[in-house]
Coordinates of C-alpha atoms in Angstrom, one line a residue:
Chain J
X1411 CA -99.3 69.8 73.1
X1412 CA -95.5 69.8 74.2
X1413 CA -93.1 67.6 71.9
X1414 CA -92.0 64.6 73.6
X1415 CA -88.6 64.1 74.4
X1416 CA -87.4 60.8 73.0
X1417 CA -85.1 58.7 75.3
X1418 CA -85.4 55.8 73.9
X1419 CA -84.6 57.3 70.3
X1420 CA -81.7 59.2 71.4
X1421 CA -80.2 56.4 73.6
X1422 CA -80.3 54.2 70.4
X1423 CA -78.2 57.3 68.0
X1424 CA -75.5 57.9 71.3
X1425 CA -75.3 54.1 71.6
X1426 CA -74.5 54.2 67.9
X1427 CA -71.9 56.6 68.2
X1428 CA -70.6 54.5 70.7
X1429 CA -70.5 51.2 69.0
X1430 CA -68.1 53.7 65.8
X1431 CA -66.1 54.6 68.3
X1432 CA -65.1 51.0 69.5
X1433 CA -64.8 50.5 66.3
X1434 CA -62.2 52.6 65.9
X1435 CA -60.4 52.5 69.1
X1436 CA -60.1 48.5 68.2
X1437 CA -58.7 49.5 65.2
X1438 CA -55.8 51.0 67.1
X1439 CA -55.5 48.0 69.2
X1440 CA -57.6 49.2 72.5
X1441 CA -60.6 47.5 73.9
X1442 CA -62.7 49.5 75.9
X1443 CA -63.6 47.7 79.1
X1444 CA -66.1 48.2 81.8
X1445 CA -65.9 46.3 84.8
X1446 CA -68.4 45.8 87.2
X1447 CA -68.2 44.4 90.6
X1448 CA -71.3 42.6 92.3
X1449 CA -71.5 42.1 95.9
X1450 CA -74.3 39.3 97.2
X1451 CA -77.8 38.7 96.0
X1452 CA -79.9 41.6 95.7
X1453 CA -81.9 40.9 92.3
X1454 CA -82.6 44.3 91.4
X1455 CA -79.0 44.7 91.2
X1456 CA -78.2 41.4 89.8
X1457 CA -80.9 42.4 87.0
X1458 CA -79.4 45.8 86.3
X1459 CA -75.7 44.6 86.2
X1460 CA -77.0 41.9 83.1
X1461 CA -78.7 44.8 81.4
X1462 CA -75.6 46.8 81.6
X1463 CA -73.2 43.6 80.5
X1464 CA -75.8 43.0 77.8
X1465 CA -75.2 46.6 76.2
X1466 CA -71.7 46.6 76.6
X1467 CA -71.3 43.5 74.7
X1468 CA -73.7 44.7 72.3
X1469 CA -71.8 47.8 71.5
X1470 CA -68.3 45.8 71.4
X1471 CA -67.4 47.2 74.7
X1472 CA -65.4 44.2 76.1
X1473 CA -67.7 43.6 80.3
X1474 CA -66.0 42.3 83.1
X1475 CA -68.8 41.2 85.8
X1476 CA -67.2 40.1 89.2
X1477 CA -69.8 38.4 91.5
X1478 CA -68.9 37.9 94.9
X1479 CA -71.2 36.3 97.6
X1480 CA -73.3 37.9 100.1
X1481 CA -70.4 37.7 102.7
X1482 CA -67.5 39.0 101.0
X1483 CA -65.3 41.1 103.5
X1484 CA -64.3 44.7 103.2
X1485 CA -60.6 43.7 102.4
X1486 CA -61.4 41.1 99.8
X1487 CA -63.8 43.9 98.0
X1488 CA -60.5 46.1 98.2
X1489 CA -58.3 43.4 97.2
X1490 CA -60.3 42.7 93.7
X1491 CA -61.1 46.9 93.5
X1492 CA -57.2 47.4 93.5
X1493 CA -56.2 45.0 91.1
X1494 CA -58.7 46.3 89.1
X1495 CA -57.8 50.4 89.6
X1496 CA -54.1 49.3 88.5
X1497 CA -55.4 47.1 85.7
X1498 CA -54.4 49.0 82.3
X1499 CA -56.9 46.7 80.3
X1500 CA -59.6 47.7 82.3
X1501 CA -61.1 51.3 81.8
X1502 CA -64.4 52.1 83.8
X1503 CA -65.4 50.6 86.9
X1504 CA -68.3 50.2 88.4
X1505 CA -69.2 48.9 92.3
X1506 CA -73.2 47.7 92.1
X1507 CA -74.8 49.7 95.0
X1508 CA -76.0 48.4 97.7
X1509 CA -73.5 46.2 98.9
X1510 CA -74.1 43.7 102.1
X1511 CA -73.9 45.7 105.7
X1512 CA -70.9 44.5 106.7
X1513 CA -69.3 46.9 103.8
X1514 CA -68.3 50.6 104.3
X1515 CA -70.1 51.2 101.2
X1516 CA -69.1 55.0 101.1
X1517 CA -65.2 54.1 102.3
X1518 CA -65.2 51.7 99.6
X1519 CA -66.5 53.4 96.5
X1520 CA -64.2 56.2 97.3
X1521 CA -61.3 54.0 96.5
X1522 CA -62.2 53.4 92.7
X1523 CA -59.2 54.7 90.9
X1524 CA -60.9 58.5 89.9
X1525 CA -59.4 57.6 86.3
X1526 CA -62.1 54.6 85.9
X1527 CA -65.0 56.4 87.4
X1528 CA -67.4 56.0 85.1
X1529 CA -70.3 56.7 87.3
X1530 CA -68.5 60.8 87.8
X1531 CA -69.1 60.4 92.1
X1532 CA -65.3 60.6 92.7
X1533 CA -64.3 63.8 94.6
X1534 CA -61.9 64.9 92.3
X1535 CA -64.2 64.2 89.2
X1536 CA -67.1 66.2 91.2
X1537 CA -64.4 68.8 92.2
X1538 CA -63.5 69.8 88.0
X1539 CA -67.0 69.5 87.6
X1540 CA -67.9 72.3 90.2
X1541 CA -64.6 74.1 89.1
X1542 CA -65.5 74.2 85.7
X1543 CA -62.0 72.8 84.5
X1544 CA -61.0 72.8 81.4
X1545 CA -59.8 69.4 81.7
X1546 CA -61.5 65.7 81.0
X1547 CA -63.1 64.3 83.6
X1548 CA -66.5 61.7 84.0
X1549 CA -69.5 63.3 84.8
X1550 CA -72.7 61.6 87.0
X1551 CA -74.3 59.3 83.7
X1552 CA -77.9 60.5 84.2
X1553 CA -77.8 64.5 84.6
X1554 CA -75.2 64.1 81.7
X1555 CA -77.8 62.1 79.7
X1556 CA -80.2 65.1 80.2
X1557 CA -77.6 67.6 78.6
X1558 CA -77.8 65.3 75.6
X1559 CA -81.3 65.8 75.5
X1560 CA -81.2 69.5 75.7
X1561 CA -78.0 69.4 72.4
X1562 CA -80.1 66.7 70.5
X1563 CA -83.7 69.0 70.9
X1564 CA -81.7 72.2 70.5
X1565 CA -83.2 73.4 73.7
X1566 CA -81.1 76.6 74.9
X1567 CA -79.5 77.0 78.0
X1568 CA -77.3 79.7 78.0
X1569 CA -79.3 82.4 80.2
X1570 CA -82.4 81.1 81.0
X1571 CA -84.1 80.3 84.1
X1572 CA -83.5 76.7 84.9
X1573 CA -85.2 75.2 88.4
X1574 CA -83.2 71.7 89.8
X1575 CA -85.7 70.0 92.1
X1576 CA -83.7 67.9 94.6
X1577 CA -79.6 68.0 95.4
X1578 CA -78.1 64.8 95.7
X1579 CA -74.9 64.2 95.0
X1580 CA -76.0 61.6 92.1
X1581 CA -78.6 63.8 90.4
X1582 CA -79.5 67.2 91.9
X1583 CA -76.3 68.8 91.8
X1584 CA -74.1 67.5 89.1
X1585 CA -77.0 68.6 87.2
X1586 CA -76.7 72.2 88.7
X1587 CA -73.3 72.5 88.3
X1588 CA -73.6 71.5 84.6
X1589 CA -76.5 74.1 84.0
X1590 CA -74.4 76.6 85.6
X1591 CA -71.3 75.5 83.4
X1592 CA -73.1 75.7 80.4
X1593 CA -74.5 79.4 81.2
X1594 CA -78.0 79.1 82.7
X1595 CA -79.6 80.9 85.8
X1596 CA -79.7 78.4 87.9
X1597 CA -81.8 77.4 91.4
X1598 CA -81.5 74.4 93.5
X1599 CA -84.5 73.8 95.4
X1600 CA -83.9 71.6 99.1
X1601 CA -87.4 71.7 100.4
X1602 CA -90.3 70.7 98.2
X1603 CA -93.2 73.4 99.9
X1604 CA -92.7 76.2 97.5
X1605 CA -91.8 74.7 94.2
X1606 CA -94.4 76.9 92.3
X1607 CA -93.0 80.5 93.6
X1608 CA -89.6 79.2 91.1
X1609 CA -90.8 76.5 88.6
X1610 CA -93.6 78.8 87.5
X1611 CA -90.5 81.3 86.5
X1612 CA -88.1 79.0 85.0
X1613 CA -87.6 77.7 81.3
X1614 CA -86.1 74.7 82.4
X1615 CA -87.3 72.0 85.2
X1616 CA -85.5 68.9 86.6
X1617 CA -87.5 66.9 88.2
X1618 CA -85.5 64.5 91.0
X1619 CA -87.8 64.3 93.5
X1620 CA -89.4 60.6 93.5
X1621 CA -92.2 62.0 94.7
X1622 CA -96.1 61.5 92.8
X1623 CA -97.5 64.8 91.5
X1624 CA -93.9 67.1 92.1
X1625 CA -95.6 69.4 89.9
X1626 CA -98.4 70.0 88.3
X1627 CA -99.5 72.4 85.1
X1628 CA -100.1 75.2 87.6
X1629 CA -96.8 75.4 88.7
X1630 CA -95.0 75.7 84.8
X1631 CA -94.8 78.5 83.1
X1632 CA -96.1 77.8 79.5
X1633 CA -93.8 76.6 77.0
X1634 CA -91.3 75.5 79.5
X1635 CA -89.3 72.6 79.1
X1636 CA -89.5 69.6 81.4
X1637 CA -87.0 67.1 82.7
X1638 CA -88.9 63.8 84.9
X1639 CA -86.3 61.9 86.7
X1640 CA -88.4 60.4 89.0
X1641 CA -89.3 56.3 88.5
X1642 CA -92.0 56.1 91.1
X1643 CA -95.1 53.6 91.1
X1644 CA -98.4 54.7 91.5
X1645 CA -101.6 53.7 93.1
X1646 CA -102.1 51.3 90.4
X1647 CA -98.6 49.7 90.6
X1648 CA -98.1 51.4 87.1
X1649 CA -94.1 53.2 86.7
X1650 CA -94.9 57.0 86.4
X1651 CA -92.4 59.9 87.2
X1652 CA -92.4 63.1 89.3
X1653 CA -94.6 65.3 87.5
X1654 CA -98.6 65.1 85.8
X1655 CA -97.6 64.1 82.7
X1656 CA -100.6 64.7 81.0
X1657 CA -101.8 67.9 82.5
X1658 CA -98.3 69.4 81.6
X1659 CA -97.7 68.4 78.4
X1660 CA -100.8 70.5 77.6
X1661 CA -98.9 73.6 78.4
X1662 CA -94.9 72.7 78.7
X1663 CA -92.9 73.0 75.4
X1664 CA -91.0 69.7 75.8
X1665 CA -91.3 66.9 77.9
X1666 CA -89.6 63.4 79.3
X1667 CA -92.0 60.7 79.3
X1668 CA -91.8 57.9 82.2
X1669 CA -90.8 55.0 81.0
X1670 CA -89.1 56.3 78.0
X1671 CA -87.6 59.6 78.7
X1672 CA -84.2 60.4 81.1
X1673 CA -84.2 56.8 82.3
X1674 CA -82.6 55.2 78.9
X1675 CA -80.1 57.6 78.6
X1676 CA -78.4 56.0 82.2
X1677 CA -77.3 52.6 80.8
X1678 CA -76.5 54.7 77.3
X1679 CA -74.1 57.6 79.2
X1680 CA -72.2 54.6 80.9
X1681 CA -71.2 52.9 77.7
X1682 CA -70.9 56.7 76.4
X1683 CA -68.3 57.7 79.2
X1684 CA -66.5 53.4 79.2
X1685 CA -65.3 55.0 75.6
X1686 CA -64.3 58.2 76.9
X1687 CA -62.3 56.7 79.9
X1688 CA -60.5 54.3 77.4
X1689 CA -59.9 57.3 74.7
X1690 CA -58.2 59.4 77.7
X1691 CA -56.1 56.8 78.9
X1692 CA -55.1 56.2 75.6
X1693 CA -53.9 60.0 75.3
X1694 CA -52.3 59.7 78.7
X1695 CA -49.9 56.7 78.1
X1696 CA -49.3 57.7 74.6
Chain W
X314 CA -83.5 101.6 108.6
X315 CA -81.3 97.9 108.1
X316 CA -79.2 96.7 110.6
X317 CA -75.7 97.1 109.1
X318 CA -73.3 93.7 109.7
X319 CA -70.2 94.8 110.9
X320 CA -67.4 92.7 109.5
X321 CA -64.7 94.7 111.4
X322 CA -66.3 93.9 114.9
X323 CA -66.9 90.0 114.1
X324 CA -63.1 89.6 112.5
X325 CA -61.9 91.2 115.8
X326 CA -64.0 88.1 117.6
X327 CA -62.7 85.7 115.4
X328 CA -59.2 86.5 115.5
X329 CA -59.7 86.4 119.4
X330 CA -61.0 82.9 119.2
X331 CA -58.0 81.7 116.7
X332 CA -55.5 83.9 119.1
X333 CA -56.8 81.5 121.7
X334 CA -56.8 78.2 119.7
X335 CA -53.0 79.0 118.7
X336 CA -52.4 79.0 122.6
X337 CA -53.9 75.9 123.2
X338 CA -52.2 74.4 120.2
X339 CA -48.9 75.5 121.2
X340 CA -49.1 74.4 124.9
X341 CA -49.5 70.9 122.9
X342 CA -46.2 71.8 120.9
X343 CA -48.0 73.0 117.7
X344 CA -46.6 76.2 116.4
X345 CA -49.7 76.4 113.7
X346 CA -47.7 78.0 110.6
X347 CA -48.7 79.7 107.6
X348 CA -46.0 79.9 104.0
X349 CA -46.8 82.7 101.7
X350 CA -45.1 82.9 98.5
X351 CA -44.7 86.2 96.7
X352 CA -43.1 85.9 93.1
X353 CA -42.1 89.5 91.4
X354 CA -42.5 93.1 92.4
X355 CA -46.2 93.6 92.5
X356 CA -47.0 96.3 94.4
X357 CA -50.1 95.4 95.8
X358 CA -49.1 91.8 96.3
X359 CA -46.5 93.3 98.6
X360 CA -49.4 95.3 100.2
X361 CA -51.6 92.4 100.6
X362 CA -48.8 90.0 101.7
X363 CA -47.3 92.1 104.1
X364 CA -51.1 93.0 105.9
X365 CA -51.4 88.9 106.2
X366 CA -47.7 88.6 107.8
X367 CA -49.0 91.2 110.6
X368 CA -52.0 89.7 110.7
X369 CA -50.8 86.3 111.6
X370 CA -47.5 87.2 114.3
X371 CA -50.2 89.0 115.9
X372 CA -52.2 86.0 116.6
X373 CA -49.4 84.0 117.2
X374 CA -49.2 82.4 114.0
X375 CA -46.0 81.7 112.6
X376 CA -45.4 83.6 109.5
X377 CA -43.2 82.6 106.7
X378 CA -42.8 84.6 103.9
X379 CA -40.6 84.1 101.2
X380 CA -39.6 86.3 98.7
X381 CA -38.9 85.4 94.8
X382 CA -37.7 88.0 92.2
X383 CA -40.1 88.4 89.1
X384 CA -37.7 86.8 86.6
X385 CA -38.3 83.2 88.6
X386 CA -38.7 80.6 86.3
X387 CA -41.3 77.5 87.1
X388 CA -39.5 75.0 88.2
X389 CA -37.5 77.2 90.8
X390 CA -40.7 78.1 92.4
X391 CA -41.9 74.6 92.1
X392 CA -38.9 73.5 94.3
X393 CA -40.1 75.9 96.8
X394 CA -43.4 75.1 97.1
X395 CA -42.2 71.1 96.8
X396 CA -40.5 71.3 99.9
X397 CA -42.9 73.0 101.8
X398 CA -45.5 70.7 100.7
X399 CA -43.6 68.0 103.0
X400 CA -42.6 69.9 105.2
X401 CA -44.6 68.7 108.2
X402 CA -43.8 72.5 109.7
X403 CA -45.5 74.1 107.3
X404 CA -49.8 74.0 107.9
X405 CA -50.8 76.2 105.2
X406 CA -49.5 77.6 102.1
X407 CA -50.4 80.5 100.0
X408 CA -49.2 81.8 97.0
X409 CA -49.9 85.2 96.3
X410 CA -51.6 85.8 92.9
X411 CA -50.8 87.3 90.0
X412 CA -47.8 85.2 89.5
X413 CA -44.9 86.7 86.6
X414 CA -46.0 85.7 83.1
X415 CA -43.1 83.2 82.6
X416 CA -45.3 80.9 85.1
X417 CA -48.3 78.5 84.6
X418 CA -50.3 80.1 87.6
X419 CA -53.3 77.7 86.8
X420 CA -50.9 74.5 87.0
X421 CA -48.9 76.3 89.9
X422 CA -51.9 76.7 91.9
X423 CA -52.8 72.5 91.7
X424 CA -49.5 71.5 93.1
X425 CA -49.9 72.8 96.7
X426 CA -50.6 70.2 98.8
X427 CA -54.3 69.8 99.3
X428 CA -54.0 69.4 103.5
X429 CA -52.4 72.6 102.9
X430 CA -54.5 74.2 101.0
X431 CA -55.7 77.2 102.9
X432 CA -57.2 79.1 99.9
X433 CA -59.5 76.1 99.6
X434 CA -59.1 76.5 95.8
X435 CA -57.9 73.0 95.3
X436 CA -60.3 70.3 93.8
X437 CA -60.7 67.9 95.8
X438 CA -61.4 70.3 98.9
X439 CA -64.4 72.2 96.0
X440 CA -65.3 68.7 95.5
X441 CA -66.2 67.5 99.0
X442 CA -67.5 71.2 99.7
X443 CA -69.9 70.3 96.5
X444 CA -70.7 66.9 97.4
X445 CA -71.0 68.1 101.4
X446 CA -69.1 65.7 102.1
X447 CA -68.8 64.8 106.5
X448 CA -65.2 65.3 106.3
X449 CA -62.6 68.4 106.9
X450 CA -61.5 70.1 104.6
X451 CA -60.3 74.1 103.7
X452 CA -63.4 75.8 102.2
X453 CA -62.8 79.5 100.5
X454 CA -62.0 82.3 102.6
X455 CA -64.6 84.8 101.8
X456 CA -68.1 82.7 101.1
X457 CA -66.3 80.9 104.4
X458 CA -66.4 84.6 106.1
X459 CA -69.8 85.3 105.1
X460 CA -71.1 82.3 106.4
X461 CA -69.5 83.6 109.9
X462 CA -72.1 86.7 109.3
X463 CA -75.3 85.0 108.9
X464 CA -74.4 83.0 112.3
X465 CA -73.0 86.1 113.6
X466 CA -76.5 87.7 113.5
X467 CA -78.7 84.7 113.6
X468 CA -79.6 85.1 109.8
X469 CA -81.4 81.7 109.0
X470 CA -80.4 79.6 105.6
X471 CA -83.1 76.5 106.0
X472 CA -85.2 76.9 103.4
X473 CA -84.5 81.0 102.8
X474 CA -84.5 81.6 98.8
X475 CA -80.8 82.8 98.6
X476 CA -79.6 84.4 95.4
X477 CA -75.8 84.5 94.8
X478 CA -75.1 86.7 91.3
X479 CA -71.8 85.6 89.9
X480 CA -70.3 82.3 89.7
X481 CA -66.5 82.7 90.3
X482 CA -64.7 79.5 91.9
X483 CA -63.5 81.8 94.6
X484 CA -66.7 83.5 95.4
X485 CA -70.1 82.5 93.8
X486 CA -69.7 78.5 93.4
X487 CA -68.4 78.1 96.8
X488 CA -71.2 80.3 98.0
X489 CA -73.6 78.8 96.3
X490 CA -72.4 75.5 97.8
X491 CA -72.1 76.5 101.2
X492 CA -75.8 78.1 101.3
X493 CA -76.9 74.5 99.5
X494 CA -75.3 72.6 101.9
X495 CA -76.9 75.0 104.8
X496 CA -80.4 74.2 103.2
X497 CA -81.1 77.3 101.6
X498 CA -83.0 77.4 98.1
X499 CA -80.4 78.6 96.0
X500 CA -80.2 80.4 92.8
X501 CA -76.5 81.1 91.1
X502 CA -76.8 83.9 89.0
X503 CA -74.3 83.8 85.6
X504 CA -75.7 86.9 83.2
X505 CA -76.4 90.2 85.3
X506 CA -79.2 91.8 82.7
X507 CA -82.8 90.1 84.7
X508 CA -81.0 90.4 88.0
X509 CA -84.3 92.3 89.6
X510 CA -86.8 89.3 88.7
X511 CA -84.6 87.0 91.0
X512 CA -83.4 88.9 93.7
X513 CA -86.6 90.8 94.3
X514 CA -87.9 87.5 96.1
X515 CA -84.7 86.8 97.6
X516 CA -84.3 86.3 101.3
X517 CA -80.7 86.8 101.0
X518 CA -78.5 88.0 98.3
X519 CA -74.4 87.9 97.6
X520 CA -73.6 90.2 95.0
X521 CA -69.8 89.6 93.5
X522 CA -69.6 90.8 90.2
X523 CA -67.3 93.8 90.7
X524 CA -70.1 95.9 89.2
X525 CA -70.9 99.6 90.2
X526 CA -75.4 99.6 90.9
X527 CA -75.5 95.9 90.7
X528 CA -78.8 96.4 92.7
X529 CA -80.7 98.8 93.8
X530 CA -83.5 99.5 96.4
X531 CA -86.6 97.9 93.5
X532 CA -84.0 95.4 93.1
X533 CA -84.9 94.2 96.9
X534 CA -87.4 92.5 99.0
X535 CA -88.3 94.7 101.9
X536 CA -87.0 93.1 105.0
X537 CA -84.1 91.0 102.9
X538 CA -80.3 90.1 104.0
X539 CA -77.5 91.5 101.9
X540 CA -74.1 90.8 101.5
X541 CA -72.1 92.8 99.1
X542 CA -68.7 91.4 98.4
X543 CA -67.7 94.3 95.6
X544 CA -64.7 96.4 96.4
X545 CA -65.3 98.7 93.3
X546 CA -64.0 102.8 93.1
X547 CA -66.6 105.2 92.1
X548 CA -66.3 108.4 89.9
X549 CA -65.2 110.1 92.6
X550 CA -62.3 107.7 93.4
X551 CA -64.0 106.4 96.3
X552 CA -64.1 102.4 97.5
X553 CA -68.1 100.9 97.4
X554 CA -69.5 97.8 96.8
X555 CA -71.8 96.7 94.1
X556 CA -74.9 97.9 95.8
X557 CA -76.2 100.9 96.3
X558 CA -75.6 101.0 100.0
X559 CA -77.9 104.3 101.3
X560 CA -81.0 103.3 98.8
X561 CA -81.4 99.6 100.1
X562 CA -80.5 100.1 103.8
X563 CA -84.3 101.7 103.9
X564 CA -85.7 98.2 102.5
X565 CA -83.3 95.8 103.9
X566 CA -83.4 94.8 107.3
X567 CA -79.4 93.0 107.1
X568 CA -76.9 95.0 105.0
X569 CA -72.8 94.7 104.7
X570 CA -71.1 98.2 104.2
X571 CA -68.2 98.7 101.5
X572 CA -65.4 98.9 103.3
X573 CA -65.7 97.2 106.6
X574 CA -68.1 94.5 105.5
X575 CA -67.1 91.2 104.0
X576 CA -63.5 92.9 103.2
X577 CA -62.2 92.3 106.8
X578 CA -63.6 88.5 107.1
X579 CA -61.4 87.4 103.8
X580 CA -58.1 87.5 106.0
X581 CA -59.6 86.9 109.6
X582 CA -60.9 83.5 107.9
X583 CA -57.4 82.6 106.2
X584 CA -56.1 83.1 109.7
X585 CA -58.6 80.9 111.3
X586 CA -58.1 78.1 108.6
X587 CA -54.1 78.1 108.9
X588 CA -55.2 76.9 112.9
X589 CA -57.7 74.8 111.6
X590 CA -55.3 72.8 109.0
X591 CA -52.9 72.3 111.9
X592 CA -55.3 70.7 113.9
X593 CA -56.3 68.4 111.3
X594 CA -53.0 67.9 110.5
X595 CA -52.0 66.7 113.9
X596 CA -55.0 64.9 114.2
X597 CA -53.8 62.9 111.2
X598 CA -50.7 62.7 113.3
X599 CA -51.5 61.7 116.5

């Protein structure tokens, strides 16, 4: 049986880590702070911006969150994003997606100051990313969270045959571009027909398809390791992930469990990376 | 036998079609212009510099290139390249690489404007390649150029399993990002020892590592595309690719020869870019 990869577990030790490190950076005087902006009355939103103002404060990261009605206009989004980008106090920002129609959503989430991007979706952070710079930079929270799971199960990645399933710009390939940076083989796959001809190859499998039954046991190659982004609902309204859980844990290595597995580490990277952004500006105006 | 992709003939059809497009520009007043700066005495810089001065006054481009002795310190040639950032003259810049030891070429290479940025080496033009972002922007000259091949010869991407073996920023990312973004499933290559269990179900491969026998005819599916961007010299001091060119031409059915292959693209696309940024630029203007 394949060894379950703990999200929950490892969420709890980085969000440990993180709570030392504010610690420390209050002890020189700086507050990390996250601020997030809410635009109109979308409660799956309004639910995920309290679970993320809940951590923050629970970790002694100082949370900002602006709500703004359903009919807030384009420039008054702009006018609270830049006094937030030139705020010093403030160190990560976040814009809740979706916002209300009447909102260039794309136009407007470009203009978060690249220095504050905690989500990682800024050009220029996506650009060092891809480049492999030797520089700091954020990095998209949830394909980050899954390189913490490979460090913290010691799974290696340097030359083995790892499969990305899916190539968003939020998921698919950030994740790519971190398996190629950290020496891997890696495939992107587009179109979902032939998954088998690569998964059944590869050591490593992200799963970000959101589609039921992605793979199944047939299509991994024994004692592979398996990544489940997906948070889909079945026929019985139950949350369940990409792949056949139970069928491929009887031949995979390692395994993400849905609930449990890739999506705690989310919530946990952005409090991770609010620390990071706060450290690096620190350097920068010191 | 494979149908061998002559990069010769379609550079001489794309410098026709940029010839034309600098007429039509400069009936609207737009003299497109391309700065190259060549720091030292490198031989082969010269070589190289001199080949893309022709290159361009025969398409009607106009050509600056300016000169700087090897003991040129930084911040002289940062002056240089300041001014023809704003220079609104100036549509592309270039500097010619390897730069005198006395110089950061890494933090050199950052400061050219990125509207400018004809190499398409800058980050924020990798980023939005990455990302696919619907925008303009300068992608790298030779993955650029190869991409002109496959629609050259009606070589289909959608859903092709596409292996590119290296992962350079200048060759193998940006191809890799390019054949992504073109729908292709696409594997990036890092280590160069199980080359064969990849590429022997590859639709299409892009070998760049610079590496005499990177693949042979086993190495191949029967009926495959490949592109070989080597330029390597053999024992008997001759220039070839990295693949052994007689071997697979009996399997392959699309093959680039070494020279007169993907070499003659890299400059035919720098030329075609230089019209390209002055369009966007007076687009921006207008």
């Amino acid at each position: 049986m394949a060894n379950i990869i703990d999200g929950r577990k490892l969420a709890k030790k980085i969000n440990n880590e993180t709570a030392e490190q504010v610690t420390e950076l209050k002890s020189k005087n700086i507050c990390p702070c996250l601020a997030v902006i809410l635009v109109g009355d979308d409660q799956a939103s309004h639910r995920y911006v309290r679970s993320k103002h809940r951590k923050a404060e629970q970790l002694g990261i100082k949370s900002i969150v602006k709500e703004m009605p359903e009919n807030t206009t384009q420039a008054s989004l702009m006018k609270v994003l830049d006094e937030y980008n030139h705020d010093d106090s403030i160190h990560a920002i976040l814009i809740q997606s979706p916002l209300p129609k009447q909102i260039d959503e794309k136009f407007i989430m470009k203009q978060i100051n690249p220095e504050k991007d905690v989500d990682g979706f800024q050009t220029i952070n996506a650009g060092n990313l891809f480049l492999n710079e030797p520089t700091n930079y954020p990095v998209a929270c949830t394909p980050n969270g899954i390189i913490q799971m490979f460090k913290e199960y010691n799974i290696e990645l340097e030359g083995k045959n790892a499969v990305v399933i899916g190539r968003s710009t939020i998921v698919g390939r950030p994740m790519a571009a971190l398996l190629i940076n950290a020496g891997a083989e890696v495939t992107v796959l587009n179109h979902f027909a032939d998954i088998s001809e690569y998964t059944k190859n590869a050591d490593i499998v992200v799963s970000a398809t959101g589609k039921l039954h992605t793979l199944t046991a047939e299509d991994v190659k024994p004692g592979a390791t398996i990544i489940d982004v997906g948070q889909n609902v079945d026929e019985n309204g139950k949350l369940v992930g990409d792949v056949d859980f139970d069928e491929i844990s009887k031949v995979a290595n390692y395994i993400t469990p849905v609930p449990g597995g890739v999506g705690p580490m989310t919530i946990c990277m952005l409090m991770k990376q609010t620390v990071q952004l706060a450290k690096w500006s620190d350097k920068q105006n010191g």
